[in-house]
Amino acid sequence: SHFGNICVCCKERVKFVMTSVLEMQQDAALNSFIRAVDSAEEIAEGRRRRLAESLEFFPLEVFMALQSPASASKSFLSARDLHTWLSQQHHYTCAFTVEDVAASMQQAADICGDMSYEGFLRMVLPSQANDEWLRDAVLSRGRFSSRARSDYSSQFPVEVSVRLVNVLDHAIDSGRELQAHRRQLVELGVPAHVVSDFFAEATSAMPRAQREALWYRSNLARFHWSQYWPLLSPRVCI
């Protein structure tokens, strides 16, 4: 009937409008996620640079001092280790859990959630190409300075402690924010491979170091999709 045809047309139109609205919401959520990743990484890079600029910061000594005896025996750093240290910092009063710390470590941790020394360096040292000299200076600092022999097991220098807290605090906050974005993408039905396709296209023109930093921050590099490996250096795909 004519009425029936009208109903069919209305249903198709509503379906088209709903699909269009959903696609717009998905596109907006993807763009919002990319912007959040970029903003989080920019802030993190500034805080990592500030930590690296401290002449009292010796990364290996700090890494070892943060380890519990159990972690030290296996040469890694756990979320509980970092949670314990942060909980002891009187100038850090934000509420956080071991799970929050674990989430903040994901981009630098292995599949078990533990962080090697190399992962720790990735988390605390600047990643941009123009800061390569600073990374090299930090890594060689402990080898040529008598201050590297100072006892970090009891207490870090105040400057190092404050700047390390700033790095970890941002990692926790941005981890929560990005997780909220990921939940929104899931709720909108955006498949993981679409997120990666979108991210790969959005970052394809960037310098490699910047692209890799954003991939780490987004946590997409953990999925190991081979079609994206040419965009990254081998160390990202390990």
PDB file of C-alpha atoms in Angstrom:
ATOM      1  CA  SER A   1       0.000   0.000   0.000  1.00  0.00           C
ATOM      2  CA  HIS A   2       0.946   3.640  -0.338  1.00  0.00           C
ATOM      3  CA  PHE A   3       1.092   3.950   3.463  1.00  0.00           C
ATOM      4  CA  GLY A   4       3.304   0.883   3.644  1.00  0.00           C
ATOM      5  CA  ASN A   5       5.663   2.339   1.053  1.00  0.00           C
ATOM      6  CA  ILE A   6       5.871   5.559   3.054  1.00  0.00           C
ATOM      7  CA  CYS A   7       6.738   3.584   6.197  1.00  0.00           C
ATOM      8  CA  VAL A   8       9.496   1.703   4.345  1.00  0.00           C
ATOM      9  CA  CYS A   9      10.898   4.976   3.000  1.00  0.00           C
ATOM     10  CA  CYS A  10      10.789   6.520   6.475  1.00  0.00           C
ATOM     11  CA  LYS A  11      12.570   3.528   7.992  1.00  0.00           C
ATOM     12  CA  GLU A  12      15.293   3.674   5.338  1.00  0.00           C
ATOM     13  CA  ARG A  13      15.701   7.410   5.872  1.00  0.00           C
ATOM     14  CA  VAL A  14      15.913   7.003   9.644  1.00  0.00           C
ATOM     15  CA  LYS A  15      18.430   4.174   9.184  1.00  0.00           C
ATOM     16  CA  PHE A  16      20.527   6.375   6.877  1.00  0.00           C
ATOM     17  CA  VAL A  17      20.401   9.306   9.302  1.00  0.00           C
ATOM     18  CA  MET A  18      21.292   7.089  12.271  1.00  0.00           C
ATOM     19  CA  THR A  19      24.185   5.552  10.328  1.00  0.00           C
ATOM     20  CA  SER A  20      25.425   8.999   9.336  1.00  0.00           C
ATOM     21  CA  VAL A  21      25.182  10.254  12.910  1.00  0.00           C
ATOM     22  CA  LEU A  22      27.054   7.195  14.202  1.00  0.00           C
ATOM     23  CA  GLU A  23      29.783   7.648  11.585  1.00  0.00           C
ATOM     24  CA  MET A  24      30.153  11.297  12.566  1.00  0.00           C
ATOM     25  CA  GLN A  25      30.372  10.310  16.229  1.00  0.00           C
ATOM     26  CA  GLN A  26      32.985   7.669  15.429  1.00  0.00           C
ATOM     27  CA  ASP A  27      35.022  10.124  13.361  1.00  0.00           C
ATOM     28  CA  ALA A  28      34.816  12.729  16.123  1.00  0.00           C
ATOM     29  CA  ALA A  29      35.890  10.149  18.712  1.00  0.00           C
ATOM     30  CA  LEU A  30      38.862   9.080  16.576  1.00  0.00           C
ATOM     31  CA  ASN A  31      39.990  12.670  16.093  1.00  0.00           C
ATOM     32  CA  SER A  32      39.529  13.362  19.793  1.00  0.00           C
ATOM     33  CA  PHE A  33      41.646  10.314  20.659  1.00  0.00           C
ATOM     34  CA  ILE A  34      44.450  11.423  18.323  1.00  0.00           C
ATOM     35  CA  ARG A  35      44.441  14.934  19.797  1.00  0.00           C
ATOM     36  CA  ALA A  36      44.492  13.545  23.341  1.00  0.00           C
ATOM     37  CA  VAL A  37      47.447  11.275  22.523  1.00  0.00           C
ATOM     38  CA  ASP A  38      49.349  14.157  20.916  1.00  0.00           C
ATOM     39  CA  SER A  39      48.666  16.500  23.844  1.00  0.00           C
ATOM     40  CA  ALA A  40      49.620  13.868  26.427  1.00  0.00           C
ATOM     41  CA  GLU A  41      52.877  13.102  24.636  1.00  0.00           C
ATOM     42  CA  GLU A  42      53.782  16.787  24.289  1.00  0.00           C
ATOM     43  CA  ILE A  43      53.369  17.340  28.040  1.00  0.00           C
ATOM     44  CA  ALA A  44      55.210  14.094  28.840  1.00  0.00           C
ATOM     45  CA  GLU A  45      58.114  15.077  26.601  1.00  0.00           C
ATOM     46  CA  GLY A  46      58.500  18.378  28.439  1.00  0.00           C
ATOM     47  CA  ARG A  47      58.530  16.649  31.817  1.00  0.00           C
ATOM     48  CA  ARG A  48      60.972  13.985  30.649  1.00  0.00           C
ATOM     49  CA  ARG A  49      63.258  16.713  29.365  1.00  0.00           C
ATOM     50  CA  ARG A  50      63.142  18.517  32.716  1.00  0.00           C
ATOM     51  CA  LEU A  51      64.088  15.300  34.515  1.00  0.00           C
ATOM     52  CA  ALA A  52      66.926  14.600  32.099  1.00  0.00           C
ATOM     53  CA  GLU A  53      68.273  18.133  32.578  1.00  0.00           C
ATOM     54  CA  SER A  54      68.840  17.485  36.280  1.00  0.00           C
ATOM     55  CA  LEU A  55      72.550  16.813  36.722  1.00  0.00           C
ATOM     56  CA  GLU A  56      71.708  14.650  39.737  1.00  0.00           C
ATOM     57  CA  PHE A  57      69.584  12.245  37.706  1.00  0.00           C
ATOM     58  CA  PHE A  58      71.326   8.918  37.091  1.00  0.00           C
ATOM     59  CA  PRO A  59      68.734   6.621  35.483  1.00  0.00           C
ATOM     60  CA  LEU A  60      70.332   3.271  36.312  1.00  0.00           C
ATOM     61  CA  GLU A  61      70.786   4.206  39.973  1.00  0.00           C
ATOM     62  CA  VAL A  62      67.190   5.463  40.147  1.00  0.00           C
ATOM     63  CA  PHE A  63      65.864   2.324  38.451  1.00  0.00           C
ATOM     64  CA  MET A  64      67.717   0.071  40.882  1.00  0.00           C
ATOM     65  CA  ALA A  65      66.659   2.113  43.910  1.00  0.00           C
ATOM     66  CA  LEU A  66      62.989   1.860  42.899  1.00  0.00           C
ATOM     67  CA  GLN A  67      63.107  -1.941  42.726  1.00  0.00           C
ATOM     68  CA  SER A  68      61.891  -4.183  45.502  1.00  0.00           C
ATOM     69  CA  PRO A  69      64.179  -7.137  46.349  1.00  0.00           C
ATOM     70  CA  ALA A  70      61.908  -9.467  44.372  1.00  0.00           C
ATOM     71  CA  SER A  71      61.996  -7.208  41.314  1.00  0.00           C
ATOM     72  CA  ALA A  72      65.744  -6.662  41.598  1.00  0.00           C
ATOM     73  CA  SER A  73      66.357 -10.404  41.458  1.00  0.00           C
ATOM     74  CA  LYS A  74      64.617 -10.474  38.063  1.00  0.00           C
ATOM     75  CA  SER A  75      65.986  -7.138  36.782  1.00  0.00           C
ATOM     76  CA  PHE A  76      62.626  -5.463  36.290  1.00  0.00           C
ATOM     77  CA  LEU A  77      60.448  -2.802  37.870  1.00  0.00           C
ATOM     78  CA  SER A  78      56.852  -3.587  38.823  1.00  0.00           C
ATOM     79  CA  ALA A  79      53.778  -1.404  39.190  1.00  0.00           C
ATOM     80  CA  ARG A  80      53.796  -2.144  42.910  1.00  0.00           C
ATOM     81  CA  ASP A  81      57.389  -0.893  43.157  1.00  0.00           C
ATOM     82  CA  LEU A  82      56.435   2.455  41.618  1.00  0.00           C
ATOM     83  CA  HIS A  83      53.231   2.621  43.659  1.00  0.00           C
ATOM     84  CA  THR A  84      55.211   2.085  46.867  1.00  0.00           C
ATOM     85  CA  TRP A  85      57.688   4.829  46.006  1.00  0.00           C
ATOM     86  CA  LEU A  86      55.017   7.334  44.949  1.00  0.00           C
ATOM     87  CA  SER A  87      53.040   6.633  48.129  1.00  0.00           C
ATOM     88  CA  GLN A  88      56.079   7.680  50.161  1.00  0.00           C
ATOM     89  CA  GLN A  89      56.429  11.067  48.449  1.00  0.00           C
ATOM     90  CA  HIS A  90      54.958  13.688  50.775  1.00  0.00           C
ATOM     91  CA  HIS A  91      54.566  16.224  47.956  1.00  0.00           C
ATOM     92  CA  TYR A  92      52.422  13.795  45.940  1.00  0.00           C
ATOM     93  CA  THR A  93      48.916  13.734  47.377  1.00  0.00           C
ATOM     94  CA  CYS A  94      46.776  12.510  44.464  1.00  0.00           C
ATOM     95  CA  ALA A  95      44.678   9.390  44.964  1.00  0.00           C
ATOM     96  CA  PHE A  96      45.871   6.463  42.838  1.00  0.00           C
ATOM     97  CA  THR A  97      45.963   2.681  42.876  1.00  0.00           C
ATOM     98  CA  VAL A  98      48.413  -0.006  41.805  1.00  0.00           C
ATOM     99  CA  GLU A  99      46.145  -0.555  38.798  1.00  0.00           C
ATOM    100  CA  ASP A 100      46.496   3.124  37.837  1.00  0.00           C
ATOM    101  CA  VAL A 101      50.276   2.786  37.952  1.00  0.00           C
ATOM    102  CA  ALA A 102      50.155  -0.438  35.932  1.00  0.00           C
ATOM    103  CA  ALA A 103      48.061   1.276  33.255  1.00  0.00           C
ATOM    104  CA  SER A 104      50.519   4.174  33.110  1.00  0.00           C
ATOM    105  CA  MET A 105      53.384   1.707  32.533  1.00  0.00           C
ATOM    106  CA  GLN A 106      51.763  -0.172  29.655  1.00  0.00           C
ATOM    107  CA  GLN A 107      53.563   1.679  26.895  1.00  0.00           C
ATOM    108  CA  ALA A 108      56.963   0.779  28.391  1.00  0.00           C
ATOM    109  CA  ALA A 109      56.227  -2.587  30.026  1.00  0.00           C
ATOM    110  CA  ASP A 110      56.299  -6.135  28.683  1.00  0.00           C
ATOM    111  CA  ILE A 111      53.222  -8.314  28.213  1.00  0.00           C
ATOM    112  CA  CYS A 112      53.379  -9.287  31.904  1.00  0.00           C
ATOM    113  CA  GLY A 113      53.260  -5.637  32.970  1.00  0.00           C
ATOM    114  CA  ASP A 114      56.863  -5.544  34.193  1.00  0.00           C
ATOM    115  CA  MET A 115      59.295  -2.873  33.054  1.00  0.00           C
ATOM    116  CA  SER A 116      62.905  -3.545  32.106  1.00  0.00           C
ATOM    117  CA  TYR A 117      65.620  -0.921  32.352  1.00  0.00           C
ATOM    118  CA  GLU A 118      65.176  -0.203  28.626  1.00  0.00           C
ATOM    119  CA  GLY A 119      61.460   0.320  29.202  1.00  0.00           C
ATOM    120  CA  PHE A 120      62.206   2.625  32.122  1.00  0.00           C
ATOM    121  CA  LEU A 121      64.484   4.717  29.898  1.00  0.00           C
ATOM    122  CA  ARG A 122      61.696   4.941  27.330  1.00  0.00           C
ATOM    123  CA  MET A 123      59.364   6.201  30.044  1.00  0.00           C
ATOM    124  CA  VAL A 124      61.664   8.825  31.588  1.00  0.00           C
ATOM    125  CA  LEU A 125      63.989  10.089  28.825  1.00  0.00           C
ATOM    126  CA  PRO A 126      63.112  12.517  26.008  1.00  0.00           C
ATOM    127  CA  SER A 127      62.275  10.773  22.748  1.00  0.00           C
ATOM    128  CA  GLN A 128      62.522  13.487  20.097  1.00  0.00           C
ATOM    129  CA  ALA A 129      65.409  13.495  17.633  1.00  0.00           C
ATOM    130  CA  ASN A 130      66.575  16.980  18.645  1.00  0.00           C
ATOM    131  CA  ASP A 131      67.046  15.710  22.215  1.00  0.00           C
ATOM    132  CA  GLU A 132      69.328  12.843  21.239  1.00  0.00           C
ATOM    133  CA  TRP A 133      72.304  14.727  22.667  1.00  0.00           C
ATOM    134  CA  LEU A 134      70.501  15.027  26.013  1.00  0.00           C
ATOM    135  CA  ARG A 135      69.707  11.304  26.124  1.00  0.00           C
ATOM    136  CA  ASP A 136      73.333  10.508  25.372  1.00  0.00           C
ATOM    137  CA  ALA A 137      74.486  12.918  28.076  1.00  0.00           C
ATOM    138  CA  VAL A 138      72.190  11.334  30.668  1.00  0.00           C
ATOM    139  CA  LEU A 139      73.270   7.795  29.807  1.00  0.00           C
ATOM    140  CA  SER A 140      76.958   8.686  30.003  1.00  0.00           C
ATOM    141  CA  ARG A 141      76.542  10.835  33.112  1.00  0.00           C
ATOM    142  CA  GLY A 142      76.697   7.929  35.547  1.00  0.00           C
ATOM    143  CA  ARG A 143      79.860   6.554  33.994  1.00  0.00           C
ATOM    144  CA  PHE A 144      81.878   9.739  34.399  1.00  0.00           C
ATOM    145  CA  SER A 145      80.596  11.315  37.613  1.00  0.00           C
ATOM    146  CA  SER A 146      81.503  10.381  41.171  1.00  0.00           C
ATOM    147  CA  ARG A 147      77.991  11.446  42.199  1.00  0.00           C
ATOM    148  CA  ALA A 148      76.692   8.303  40.520  1.00  0.00           C
ATOM    149  CA  ARG A 149      78.125   6.391  43.446  1.00  0.00           C
ATOM    150  CA  SER A 150      75.915   8.268  45.923  1.00  0.00           C
ATOM    151  CA  ASP A 151      73.473   6.166  47.872  1.00  0.00           C
ATOM    152  CA  TYR A 152      70.102   6.428  46.094  1.00  0.00           C
ATOM    153  CA  SER A 153      68.641   3.581  48.116  1.00  0.00           C
ATOM    154  CA  SER A 154      67.606   5.801  51.017  1.00  0.00           C
ATOM    155  CA  GLN A 155      66.468   9.005  49.327  1.00  0.00           C
ATOM    156  CA  PHE A 156      66.710  10.679  45.922  1.00  0.00           C
ATOM    157  CA  PRO A 157      67.919  14.272  45.613  1.00  0.00           C
ATOM    158  CA  VAL A 158      64.894  16.568  45.992  1.00  0.00           C
ATOM    159  CA  GLU A 159      65.125  17.864  42.427  1.00  0.00           C
ATOM    160  CA  VAL A 160      65.193  14.341  41.001  1.00  0.00           C
ATOM    161  CA  SER A 161      62.354  13.203  43.236  1.00  0.00           C
ATOM    162  CA  VAL A 162      60.086  16.126  42.304  1.00  0.00           C
ATOM    163  CA  ARG A 163      60.747  15.849  38.579  1.00  0.00           C
ATOM    164  CA  LEU A 164      60.323  12.075  38.562  1.00  0.00           C
ATOM    165  CA  VAL A 165      57.021  12.477  40.402  1.00  0.00           C
ATOM    166  CA  ASN A 166      55.934  14.954  37.716  1.00  0.00           C
ATOM    167  CA  VAL A 167      56.722  12.414  34.995  1.00  0.00           C
ATOM    168  CA  LEU A 168      54.874   9.583  36.746  1.00  0.00           C
ATOM    169  CA  ASP A 169      51.944  11.775  37.787  1.00  0.00           C
ATOM    170  CA  HIS A 170      51.325  12.799  34.194  1.00  0.00           C
ATOM    171  CA  ALA A 171      51.673   9.195  33.041  1.00  0.00           C
ATOM    172  CA  ILE A 172      48.922   8.178  35.479  1.00  0.00           C
ATOM    173  CA  ASP A 173      46.604  11.082  34.613  1.00  0.00           C
ATOM    174  CA  SER A 174      47.039  10.742  30.858  1.00  0.00           C
ATOM    175  CA  GLY A 175      46.631   6.973  31.135  1.00  0.00           C
ATOM    176  CA  ARG A 176      43.225   7.480  32.744  1.00  0.00           C
ATOM    177  CA  GLU A 177      42.217  10.027  30.110  1.00  0.00           C
ATOM    178  CA  LEU A 178      43.265   7.879  27.166  1.00  0.00           C
ATOM    179  CA  GLN A 179      41.528   4.858  28.654  1.00  0.00           C
ATOM    180  CA  ALA A 180      38.309   6.908  28.737  1.00  0.00           C
ATOM    181  CA  HIS A 181      38.795   7.671  25.035  1.00  0.00           C
ATOM    182  CA  ARG A 182      39.336   3.974  24.292  1.00  0.00           C
ATOM    183  CA  ARG A 183      36.137   3.071  26.152  1.00  0.00           C
ATOM    184  CA  GLN A 184      34.238   5.625  24.075  1.00  0.00           C
ATOM    185  CA  LEU A 185      35.607   4.128  20.854  1.00  0.00           C
ATOM    186  CA  VAL A 186      34.511   0.659  21.980  1.00  0.00           C
ATOM    187  CA  GLU A 187      31.049   1.946  22.929  1.00  0.00           C
ATOM    188  CA  LEU A 188      30.710   3.520  19.481  1.00  0.00           C
ATOM    189  CA  GLY A 189      31.660   0.215  17.873  1.00  0.00           C
ATOM    190  CA  VAL A 190      34.953   1.334  16.330  1.00  0.00           C
ATOM    191  CA  PRO A 191      37.074  -1.796  15.653  1.00  0.00           C
ATOM    192  CA  ALA A 192      40.677  -1.795  16.838  1.00  0.00           C
ATOM    193  CA  HIS A 193      42.024  -2.125  13.287  1.00  0.00           C
ATOM    194  CA  VAL A 194      40.102   1.011  12.250  1.00  0.00           C
ATOM    195  CA  VAL A 195      41.705   2.922  15.119  1.00  0.00           C
ATOM    196  CA  SER A 196      45.123   1.767  13.965  1.00  0.00           C
ATOM    197  CA  ASP A 197      44.390   2.592  10.307  1.00  0.00           C
ATOM    198  CA  PHE A 198      43.245   6.060  11.309  1.00  0.00           C
ATOM    199  CA  PHE A 199      46.258   6.559  13.564  1.00  0.00           C
ATOM    200  CA  ALA A 200      48.699   5.328  10.915  1.00  0.00           C
ATOM    201  CA  GLU A 201      47.299   7.765   8.362  1.00  0.00           C
ATOM    202  CA  ALA A 202      47.269  10.667  10.820  1.00  0.00           C
ATOM    203  CA  THR A 203      50.919  10.144  11.787  1.00  0.00           C
ATOM    204  CA  SER A 204      52.390   9.002   8.456  1.00  0.00           C
ATOM    205  CA  ALA A 205      53.925  12.402   7.613  1.00  0.00           C
ATOM    206  CA  MET A 206      55.540  12.876  11.032  1.00  0.00           C
ATOM    207  CA  PRO A 207      59.241  12.341  11.765  1.00  0.00           C
ATOM    208  CA  ARG A 208      59.853   8.746  12.836  1.00  0.00           C
ATOM    209  CA  ALA A 209      60.816   9.565  16.437  1.00  0.00           C
ATOM    210  CA  GLN A 210      57.639  11.601  16.941  1.00  0.00           C
ATOM    211  CA  ARG A 211      55.489   8.921  15.302  1.00  0.00           C
ATOM    212  CA  GLU A 212      56.959   6.185  17.483  1.00  0.00           C
ATOM    213  CA  ALA A 213      56.436   8.245  20.642  1.00  0.00           C
ATOM    214  CA  LEU A 214      52.772   8.708  19.743  1.00  0.00           C
ATOM    215  CA  TRP A 215      52.359   5.017  18.954  1.00  0.00           C
ATOM    216  CA  TYR A 216      53.775   4.137  22.342  1.00  0.00           C
ATOM    217  CA  ARG A 217      51.526   6.688  24.024  1.00  0.00           C
ATOM    218  CA  SER A 218      48.448   5.374  22.201  1.00  0.00           C
ATOM    219  CA  ASN A 219      49.401   1.787  23.122  1.00  0.00           C
ATOM    220  CA  LEU A 220      48.737   0.695  19.528  1.00  0.00           C
ATOM    221  CA  ALA A 221      52.269  -0.616  19.011  1.00  0.00           C
ATOM    222  CA  ARG A 222      51.488  -3.474  21.397  1.00  0.00           C
ATOM    223  CA  PHE A 223      49.123  -5.048  18.852  1.00  0.00           C
ATOM    224  CA  HIS A 224      52.033  -5.927  16.497  1.00  0.00           C
ATOM    225  CA  TRP A 225      50.080  -5.616  13.241  1.00  0.00           C
ATOM    226  CA  SER A 226      52.636  -6.318  10.527  1.00  0.00           C
ATOM    227  CA  GLN A 227      51.103  -3.905   8.011  1.00  0.00           C
ATOM    228  CA  TYR A 228      52.146  -0.977  10.222  1.00  0.00           C
ATOM    229  CA  TRP A 229      55.723  -2.093  10.856  1.00  0.00           C
ATOM    230  CA  PRO A 230      57.197  -0.173   7.860  1.00  0.00           C
ATOM    231  CA  LEU A 231      56.099   3.033   9.603  1.00  0.00           C
ATOM    232  CA  LEU A 232      58.147   2.188  12.676  1.00  0.00           C
ATOM    233  CA  SER A 233      61.678   1.194  13.543  1.00  0.00           C
ATOM    234  CA  PRO A 234      62.385  -2.433  14.575  1.00  0.00           C
ATOM    235  CA  ARG A 235      62.538  -1.621  18.300  1.00  0.00           C
ATOM    236  CA  VAL A 236      58.841  -0.652  18.320  1.00  0.00           C
ATOM    237  CA  CYS A 237      57.821  -3.983  16.872  1.00  0.00           C
ATOM    238  CA  ILE A 238      59.672  -6.133  19.419  1.00  0.00           C
TER     239      ILE A 238
END
